[in-house]
Coordinates of C-alpha atoms in Angstrom, one line a residue:
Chain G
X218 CA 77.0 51.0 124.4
X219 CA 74.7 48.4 125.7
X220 CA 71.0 49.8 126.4
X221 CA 68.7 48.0 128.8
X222 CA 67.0 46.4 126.1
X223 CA 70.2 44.3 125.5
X224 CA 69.8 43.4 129.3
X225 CA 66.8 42.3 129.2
X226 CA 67.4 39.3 126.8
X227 CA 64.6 38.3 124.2
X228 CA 61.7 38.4 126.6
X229 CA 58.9 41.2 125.1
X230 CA 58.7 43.5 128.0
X231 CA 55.4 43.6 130.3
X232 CA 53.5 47.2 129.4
X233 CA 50.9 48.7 131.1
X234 CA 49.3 51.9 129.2
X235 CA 47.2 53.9 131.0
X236 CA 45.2 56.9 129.4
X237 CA 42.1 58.2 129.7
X238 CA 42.1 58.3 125.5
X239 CA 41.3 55.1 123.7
X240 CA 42.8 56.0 120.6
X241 CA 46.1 56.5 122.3
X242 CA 45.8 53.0 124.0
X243 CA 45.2 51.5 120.9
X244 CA 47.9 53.5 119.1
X245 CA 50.5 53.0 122.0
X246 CA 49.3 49.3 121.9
X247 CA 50.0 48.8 118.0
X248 CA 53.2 51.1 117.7
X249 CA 54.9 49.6 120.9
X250 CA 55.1 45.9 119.5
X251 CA 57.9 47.1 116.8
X252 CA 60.1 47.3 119.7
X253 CA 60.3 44.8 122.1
X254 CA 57.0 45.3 124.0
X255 CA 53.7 43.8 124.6
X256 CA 50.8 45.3 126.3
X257 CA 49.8 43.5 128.7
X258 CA 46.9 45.8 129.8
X259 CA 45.4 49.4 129.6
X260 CA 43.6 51.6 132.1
X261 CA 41.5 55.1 131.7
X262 CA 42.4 56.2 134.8
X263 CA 44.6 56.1 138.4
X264 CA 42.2 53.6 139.7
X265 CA 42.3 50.9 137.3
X266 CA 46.5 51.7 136.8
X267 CA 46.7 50.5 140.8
X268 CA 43.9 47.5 139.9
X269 CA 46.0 46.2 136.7
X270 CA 49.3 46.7 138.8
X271 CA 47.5 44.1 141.4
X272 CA 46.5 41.6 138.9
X273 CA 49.2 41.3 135.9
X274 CA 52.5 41.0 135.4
X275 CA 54.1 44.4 134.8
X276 CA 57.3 45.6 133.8
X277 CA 56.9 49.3 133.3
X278 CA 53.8 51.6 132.9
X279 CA 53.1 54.6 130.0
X280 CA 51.5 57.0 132.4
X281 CA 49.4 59.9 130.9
X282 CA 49.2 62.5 133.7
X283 CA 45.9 63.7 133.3
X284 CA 43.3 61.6 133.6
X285 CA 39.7 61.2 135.0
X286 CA 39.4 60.4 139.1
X287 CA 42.7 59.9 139.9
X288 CA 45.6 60.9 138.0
X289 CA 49.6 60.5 137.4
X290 CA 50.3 63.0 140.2
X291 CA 47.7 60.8 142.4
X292 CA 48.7 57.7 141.5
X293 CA 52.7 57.5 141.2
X294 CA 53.2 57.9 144.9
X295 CA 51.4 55.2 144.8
X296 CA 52.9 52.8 142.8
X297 CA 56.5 53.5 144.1
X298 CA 55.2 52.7 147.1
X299 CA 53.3 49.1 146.4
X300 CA 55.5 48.6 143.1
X301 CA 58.5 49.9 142.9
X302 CA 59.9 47.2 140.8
X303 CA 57.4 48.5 138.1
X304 CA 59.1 51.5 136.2
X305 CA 57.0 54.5 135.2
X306 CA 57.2 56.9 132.3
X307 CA 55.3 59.6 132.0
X308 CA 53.6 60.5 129.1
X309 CA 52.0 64.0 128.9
X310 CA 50.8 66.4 125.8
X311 CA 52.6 69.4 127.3
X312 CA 55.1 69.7 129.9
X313 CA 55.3 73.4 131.4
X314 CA 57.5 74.4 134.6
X315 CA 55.4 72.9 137.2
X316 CA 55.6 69.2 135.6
X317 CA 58.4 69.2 134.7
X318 CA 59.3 70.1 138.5
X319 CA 56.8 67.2 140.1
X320 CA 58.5 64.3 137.9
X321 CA 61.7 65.7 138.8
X322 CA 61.2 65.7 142.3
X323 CA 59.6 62.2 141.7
X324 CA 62.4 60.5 140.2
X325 CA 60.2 59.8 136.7
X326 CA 61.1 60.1 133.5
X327 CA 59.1 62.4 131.1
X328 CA 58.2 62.0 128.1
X329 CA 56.1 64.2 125.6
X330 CA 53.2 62.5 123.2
X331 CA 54.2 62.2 119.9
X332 CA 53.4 60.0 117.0
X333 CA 57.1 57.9 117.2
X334 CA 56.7 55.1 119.8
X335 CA 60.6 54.9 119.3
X336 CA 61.4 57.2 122.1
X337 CA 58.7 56.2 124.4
X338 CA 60.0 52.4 124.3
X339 CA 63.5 53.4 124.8
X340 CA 62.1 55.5 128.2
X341 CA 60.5 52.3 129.0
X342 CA 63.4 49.9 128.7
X343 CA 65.6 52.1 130.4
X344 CA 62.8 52.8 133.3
X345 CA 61.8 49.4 133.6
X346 CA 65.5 48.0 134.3
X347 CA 66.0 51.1 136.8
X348 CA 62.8 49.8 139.2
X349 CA 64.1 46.6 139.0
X350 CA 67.5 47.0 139.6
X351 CA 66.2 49.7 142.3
X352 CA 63.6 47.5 143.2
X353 CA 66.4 44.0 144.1
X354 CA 68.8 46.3 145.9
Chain E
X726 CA 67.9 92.2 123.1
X727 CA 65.2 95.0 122.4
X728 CA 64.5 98.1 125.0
X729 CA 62.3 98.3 128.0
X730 CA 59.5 100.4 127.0
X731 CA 59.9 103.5 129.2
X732 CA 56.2 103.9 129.4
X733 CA 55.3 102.3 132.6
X734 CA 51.4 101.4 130.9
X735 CA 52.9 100.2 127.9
X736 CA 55.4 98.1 129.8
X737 CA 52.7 97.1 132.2
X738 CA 50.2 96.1 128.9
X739 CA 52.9 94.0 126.8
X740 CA 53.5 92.2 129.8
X741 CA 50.2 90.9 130.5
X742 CA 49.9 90.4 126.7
X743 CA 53.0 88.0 127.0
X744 CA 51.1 86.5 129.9
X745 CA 48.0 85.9 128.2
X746 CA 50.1 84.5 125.1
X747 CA 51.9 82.0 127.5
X748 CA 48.6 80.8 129.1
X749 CA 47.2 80.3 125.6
X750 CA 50.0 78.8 124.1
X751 CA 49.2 76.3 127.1
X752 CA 46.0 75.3 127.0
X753 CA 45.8 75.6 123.2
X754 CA 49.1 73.0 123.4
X755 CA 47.2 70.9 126.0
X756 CA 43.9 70.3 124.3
X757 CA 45.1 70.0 120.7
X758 CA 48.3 68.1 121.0
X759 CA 47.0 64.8 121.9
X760 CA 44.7 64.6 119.2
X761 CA 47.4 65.7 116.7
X762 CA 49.8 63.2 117.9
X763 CA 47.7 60.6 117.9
X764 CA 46.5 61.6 114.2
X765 CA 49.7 61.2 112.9
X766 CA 51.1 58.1 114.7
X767 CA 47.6 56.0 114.0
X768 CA 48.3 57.2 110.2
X769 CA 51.4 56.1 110.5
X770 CA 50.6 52.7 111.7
X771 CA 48.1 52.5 108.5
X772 CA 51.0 53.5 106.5
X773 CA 53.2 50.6 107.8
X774 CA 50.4 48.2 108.6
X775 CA 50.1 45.0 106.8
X776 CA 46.2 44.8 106.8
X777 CA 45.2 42.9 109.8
X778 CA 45.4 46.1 112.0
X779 CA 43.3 48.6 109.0
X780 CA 40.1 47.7 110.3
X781 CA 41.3 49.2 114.0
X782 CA 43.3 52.0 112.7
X783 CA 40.9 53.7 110.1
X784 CA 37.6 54.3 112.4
X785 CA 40.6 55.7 114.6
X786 CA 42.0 57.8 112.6
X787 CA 38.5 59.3 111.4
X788 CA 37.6 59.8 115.2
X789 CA 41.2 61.5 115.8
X790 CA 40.7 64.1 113.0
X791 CA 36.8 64.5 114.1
X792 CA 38.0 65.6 117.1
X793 CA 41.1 67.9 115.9
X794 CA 38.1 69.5 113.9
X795 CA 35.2 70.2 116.5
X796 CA 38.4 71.1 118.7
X797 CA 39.8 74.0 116.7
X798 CA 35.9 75.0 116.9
X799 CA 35.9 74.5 120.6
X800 CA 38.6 76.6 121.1
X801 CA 37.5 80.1 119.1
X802 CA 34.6 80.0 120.9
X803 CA 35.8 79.6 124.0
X804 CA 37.8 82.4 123.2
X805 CA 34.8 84.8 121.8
X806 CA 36.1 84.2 118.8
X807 CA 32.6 84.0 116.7
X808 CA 33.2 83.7 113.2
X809 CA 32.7 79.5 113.9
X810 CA 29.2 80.2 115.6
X811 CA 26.3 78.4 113.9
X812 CA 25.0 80.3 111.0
X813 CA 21.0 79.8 109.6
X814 CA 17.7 79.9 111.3
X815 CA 16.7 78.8 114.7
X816 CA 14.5 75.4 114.5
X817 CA 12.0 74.1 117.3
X818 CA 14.4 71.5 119.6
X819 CA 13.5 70.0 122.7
X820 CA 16.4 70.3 125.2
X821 CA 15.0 67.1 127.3
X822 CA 14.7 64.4 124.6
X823 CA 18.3 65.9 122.9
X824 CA 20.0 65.9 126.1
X825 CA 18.3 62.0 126.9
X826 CA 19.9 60.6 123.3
X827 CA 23.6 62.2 124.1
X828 CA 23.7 60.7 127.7
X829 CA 22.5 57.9 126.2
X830 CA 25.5 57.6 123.2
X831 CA 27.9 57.6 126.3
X832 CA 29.3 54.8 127.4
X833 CA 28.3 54.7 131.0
X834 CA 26.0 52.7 132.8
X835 CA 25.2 56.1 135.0
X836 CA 21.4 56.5 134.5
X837 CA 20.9 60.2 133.4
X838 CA 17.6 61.3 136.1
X839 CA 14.9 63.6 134.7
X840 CA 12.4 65.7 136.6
X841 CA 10.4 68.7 135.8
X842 CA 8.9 69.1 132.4
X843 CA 8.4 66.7 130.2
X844 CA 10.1 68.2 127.2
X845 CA 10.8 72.0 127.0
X846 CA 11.3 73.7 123.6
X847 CA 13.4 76.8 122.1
X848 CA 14.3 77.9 118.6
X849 CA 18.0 77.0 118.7
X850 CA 20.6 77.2 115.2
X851 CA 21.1 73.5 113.9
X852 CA 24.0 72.0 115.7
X853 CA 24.0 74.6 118.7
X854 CA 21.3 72.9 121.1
X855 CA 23.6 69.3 119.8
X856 CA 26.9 70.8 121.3
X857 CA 25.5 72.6 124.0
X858 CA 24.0 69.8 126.2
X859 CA 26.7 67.7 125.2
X860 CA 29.7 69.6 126.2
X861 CA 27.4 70.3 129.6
X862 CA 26.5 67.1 130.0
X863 CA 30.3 65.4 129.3
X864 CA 31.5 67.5 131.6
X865 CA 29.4 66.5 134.4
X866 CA 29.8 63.2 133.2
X867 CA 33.8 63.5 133.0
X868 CA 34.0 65.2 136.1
X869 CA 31.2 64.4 138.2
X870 CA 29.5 61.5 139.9
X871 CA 26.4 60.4 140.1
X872 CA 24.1 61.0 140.7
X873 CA 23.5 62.9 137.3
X874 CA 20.2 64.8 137.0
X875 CA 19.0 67.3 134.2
X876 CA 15.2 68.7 135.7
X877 CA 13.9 71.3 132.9
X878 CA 11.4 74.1 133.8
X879 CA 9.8 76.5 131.7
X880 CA 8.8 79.9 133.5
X881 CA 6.9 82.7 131.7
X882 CA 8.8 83.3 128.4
X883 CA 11.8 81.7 129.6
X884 CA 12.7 77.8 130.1
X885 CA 15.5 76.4 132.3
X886 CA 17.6 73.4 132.3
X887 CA 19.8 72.5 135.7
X888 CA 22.1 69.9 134.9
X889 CA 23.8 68.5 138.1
X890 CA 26.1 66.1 139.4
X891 CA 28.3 65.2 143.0
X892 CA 32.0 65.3 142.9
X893 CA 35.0 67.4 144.5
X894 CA 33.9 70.3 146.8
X895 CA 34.4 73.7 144.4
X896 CA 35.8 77.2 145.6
X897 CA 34.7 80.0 144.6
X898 CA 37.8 80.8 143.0
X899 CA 37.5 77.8 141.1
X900 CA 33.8 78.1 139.9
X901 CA 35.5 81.7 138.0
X902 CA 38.0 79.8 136.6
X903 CA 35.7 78.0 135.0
X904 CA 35.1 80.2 132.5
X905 CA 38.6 82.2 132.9
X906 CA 40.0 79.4 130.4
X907 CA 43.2 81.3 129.9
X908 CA 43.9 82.5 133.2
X909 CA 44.8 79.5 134.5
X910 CA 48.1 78.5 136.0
X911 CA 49.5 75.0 134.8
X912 CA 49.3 73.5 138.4
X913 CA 45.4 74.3 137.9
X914 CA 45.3 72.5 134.7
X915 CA 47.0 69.7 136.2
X916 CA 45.1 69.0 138.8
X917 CA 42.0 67.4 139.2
X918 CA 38.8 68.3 139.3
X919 CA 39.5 70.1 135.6
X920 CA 37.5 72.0 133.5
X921 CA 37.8 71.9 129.3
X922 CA 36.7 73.8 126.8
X923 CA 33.2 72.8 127.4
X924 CA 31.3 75.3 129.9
X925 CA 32.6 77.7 127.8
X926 CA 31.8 76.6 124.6
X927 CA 28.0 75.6 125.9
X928 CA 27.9 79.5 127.5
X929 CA 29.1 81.0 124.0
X930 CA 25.9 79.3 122.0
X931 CA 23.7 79.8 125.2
X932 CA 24.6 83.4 124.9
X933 CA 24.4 83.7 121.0
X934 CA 20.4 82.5 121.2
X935 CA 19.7 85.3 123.7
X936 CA 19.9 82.9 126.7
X937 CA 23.0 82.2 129.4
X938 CA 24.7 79.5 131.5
X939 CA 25.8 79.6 135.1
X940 CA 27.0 77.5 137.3
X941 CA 26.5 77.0 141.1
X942 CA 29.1 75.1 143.2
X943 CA 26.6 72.4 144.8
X944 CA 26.6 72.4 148.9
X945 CA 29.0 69.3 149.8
X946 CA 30.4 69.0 146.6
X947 CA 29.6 68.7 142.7
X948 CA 28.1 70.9 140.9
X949 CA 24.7 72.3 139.2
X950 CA 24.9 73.7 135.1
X951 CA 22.0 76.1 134.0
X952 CA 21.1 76.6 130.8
X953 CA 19.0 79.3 130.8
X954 CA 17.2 80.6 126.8
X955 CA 13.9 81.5 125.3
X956 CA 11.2 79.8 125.0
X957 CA 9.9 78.9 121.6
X958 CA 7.0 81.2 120.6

């Protein structure tokens, strides 16, 4: 089976990680390079995720959902919207019944923290090819 | 699958148990899993890292577990759970000067405004008057806008500290919750404004010196903390 890495050829792909937590940042930024991705930029919060979206070149985005001043929930809308070649994962400690509802309803994939960034890339790959495909139809 | 109780108040009281157990499960999964995760995937990296990225990863990894630590602590007091309260004798502390060096180890370039007294001084366990002002103050700080202003008054035998800042117009609902930690739906702790563990945490030591904390929805939006305790004799 061919995953959307394969599609993508050699190129690292473009991530942007936003979380209010620097100590995920820096772990998201050091675990993701084993697997085909650079970080191209971080943001604490929804405000800095639309910034960054404005200003670099970004393939997909490792959302947390709760953050300072503007949120996931604020900001996705958002950034399917303005960029909806730019896939989005989101990336949450806990997932009860209500957000697991919103990112259904959304069209995002979800994805719980955890200390593998094995599954998290994989979500990115595959989100990132989805907005771009979606994004060139 | 195991029978109905045929007590209605017995069926009425395991059910609200199960709610409360649900809404814990919740928020204790909320505040704590981050951290943990994070722990163990920064270790990890350590583990697997070929020395250029130590130097990152182990001031991380000490922060991570600091705050799994003073978390676990967070959350048994917030819950009136008092075996982690501080333990020894109350010591002379200034509240203004304290609450002036934590706003100033933030990293903001918000100015923190004073007004009123000078300095203002209770007899305060070591470590309470510490976590107090800054859960009070981090919240304003995480939540609010400026601008932030702490204005401390003494009055008879009692001194006061108002700690206030602008932000999202509150309910009245939502000022309860603030202290209601575990009756919270998820949608509330998903949406913004939020509230920690940290009004909560700052009311449990408030109340163990004899004093209290309150909070006041501020008119157009924001909010004002008050510490309330005894004065020093």
């Amino acid at each position: 089976m061919s995953s959307p890495k394969d599609q993508l050829g050699d190129e690292p792909l473009r991530v942007l990680v936003a979380d209010d937590e620097p100590d995920v940042r820096l772990l998201l930024r050091l675990g993701l390079r084993h697997h085909g991705i650079t970080v191209v930029g971080e943001a604490a919060d929804g405000f800095e995720v639309l910034s960054a979206c404005g200003e670099l070149d970004v393939d997909a985005i490792v959302l947390d959902l709760l953050m300072p001043r503007m949120n996931g929930f604020e900001v996705i809308p958002q950034l399917q919207r303005d960029h909806p070649h730019i896939g989005i994962v989101a990336y949450t400690a806990v997932a009860g019944d209500f957000v697991r509802r919103e990112m259904s309803r959304l069209a995002i994939r979800l994805l719980l923290k955890s200390g593998d960034a094995a599954p998290l890339a994989d979500a990115l790959h595959r989100a990132a090819a989805e907005a771009r495909n979606g994004a060139s139809r | 699958m195991a029978d109905e109780p045929s007590d209605p108040e017995v069926a009425e009281a395991l059910a609200a148990l199960n709610a409360a157990r649900a809404r814990f499960v919740a928020v204790v999964g909320h505040e704590l899993r981050t951290p943990v995760t994070t722990l163990r995937g920064l270790a990890e990296e350590l583990v697997a890292s070929d020395g250029h990225a130590r130097d990152e990863l182990g001031p991380a990894i000490l922060r991570s577990a600091r705050r799994v630590e003073s978390l676990l602590d967070d959350l048994l007091l917030a819950t009136d759970i008092t075996t982690v309260l501080p333990v020894g004798e109350p010591e002379p502390i200034d509240l203004v000067s304290t609450a002036q060096a934590i706003w100033d180890a933030f990293d903001t370039d918000d100015e923190l405004e004073l007004s009123g007294d000078a300095e203002v001084i209770v007899s305060l366990r070591a470590g309470a008057a510490d976590t107090m002002l800054e859960r009070v103050l981090d919240n304003a700080h995480r939540y609010g806008r400026a601008p932030f202003l702490l204005r401390a008054t003494s009055e008879g035998d009692h001194v006061q500290v108002m700690v206030s800042s602008e932000g999202a117009e509150l309910r009245p609902d939502d000022v309860h919750l603030a202290f209601e930690l575990f009756y919270r739906g998820e949608a509330a702790v998903t949406s913004a404004p939020g509230f920690g563990l940290g009004l909560p945490v700052a009311r449990a030591l408030a109340r163990q010196h004899g004093g209290e904390l309150t909070i006041e929805p501020r008119p157009g939006g924001g909010l004002d903390v008050c510490i309330d305790l005894p004065a020093s004799t």
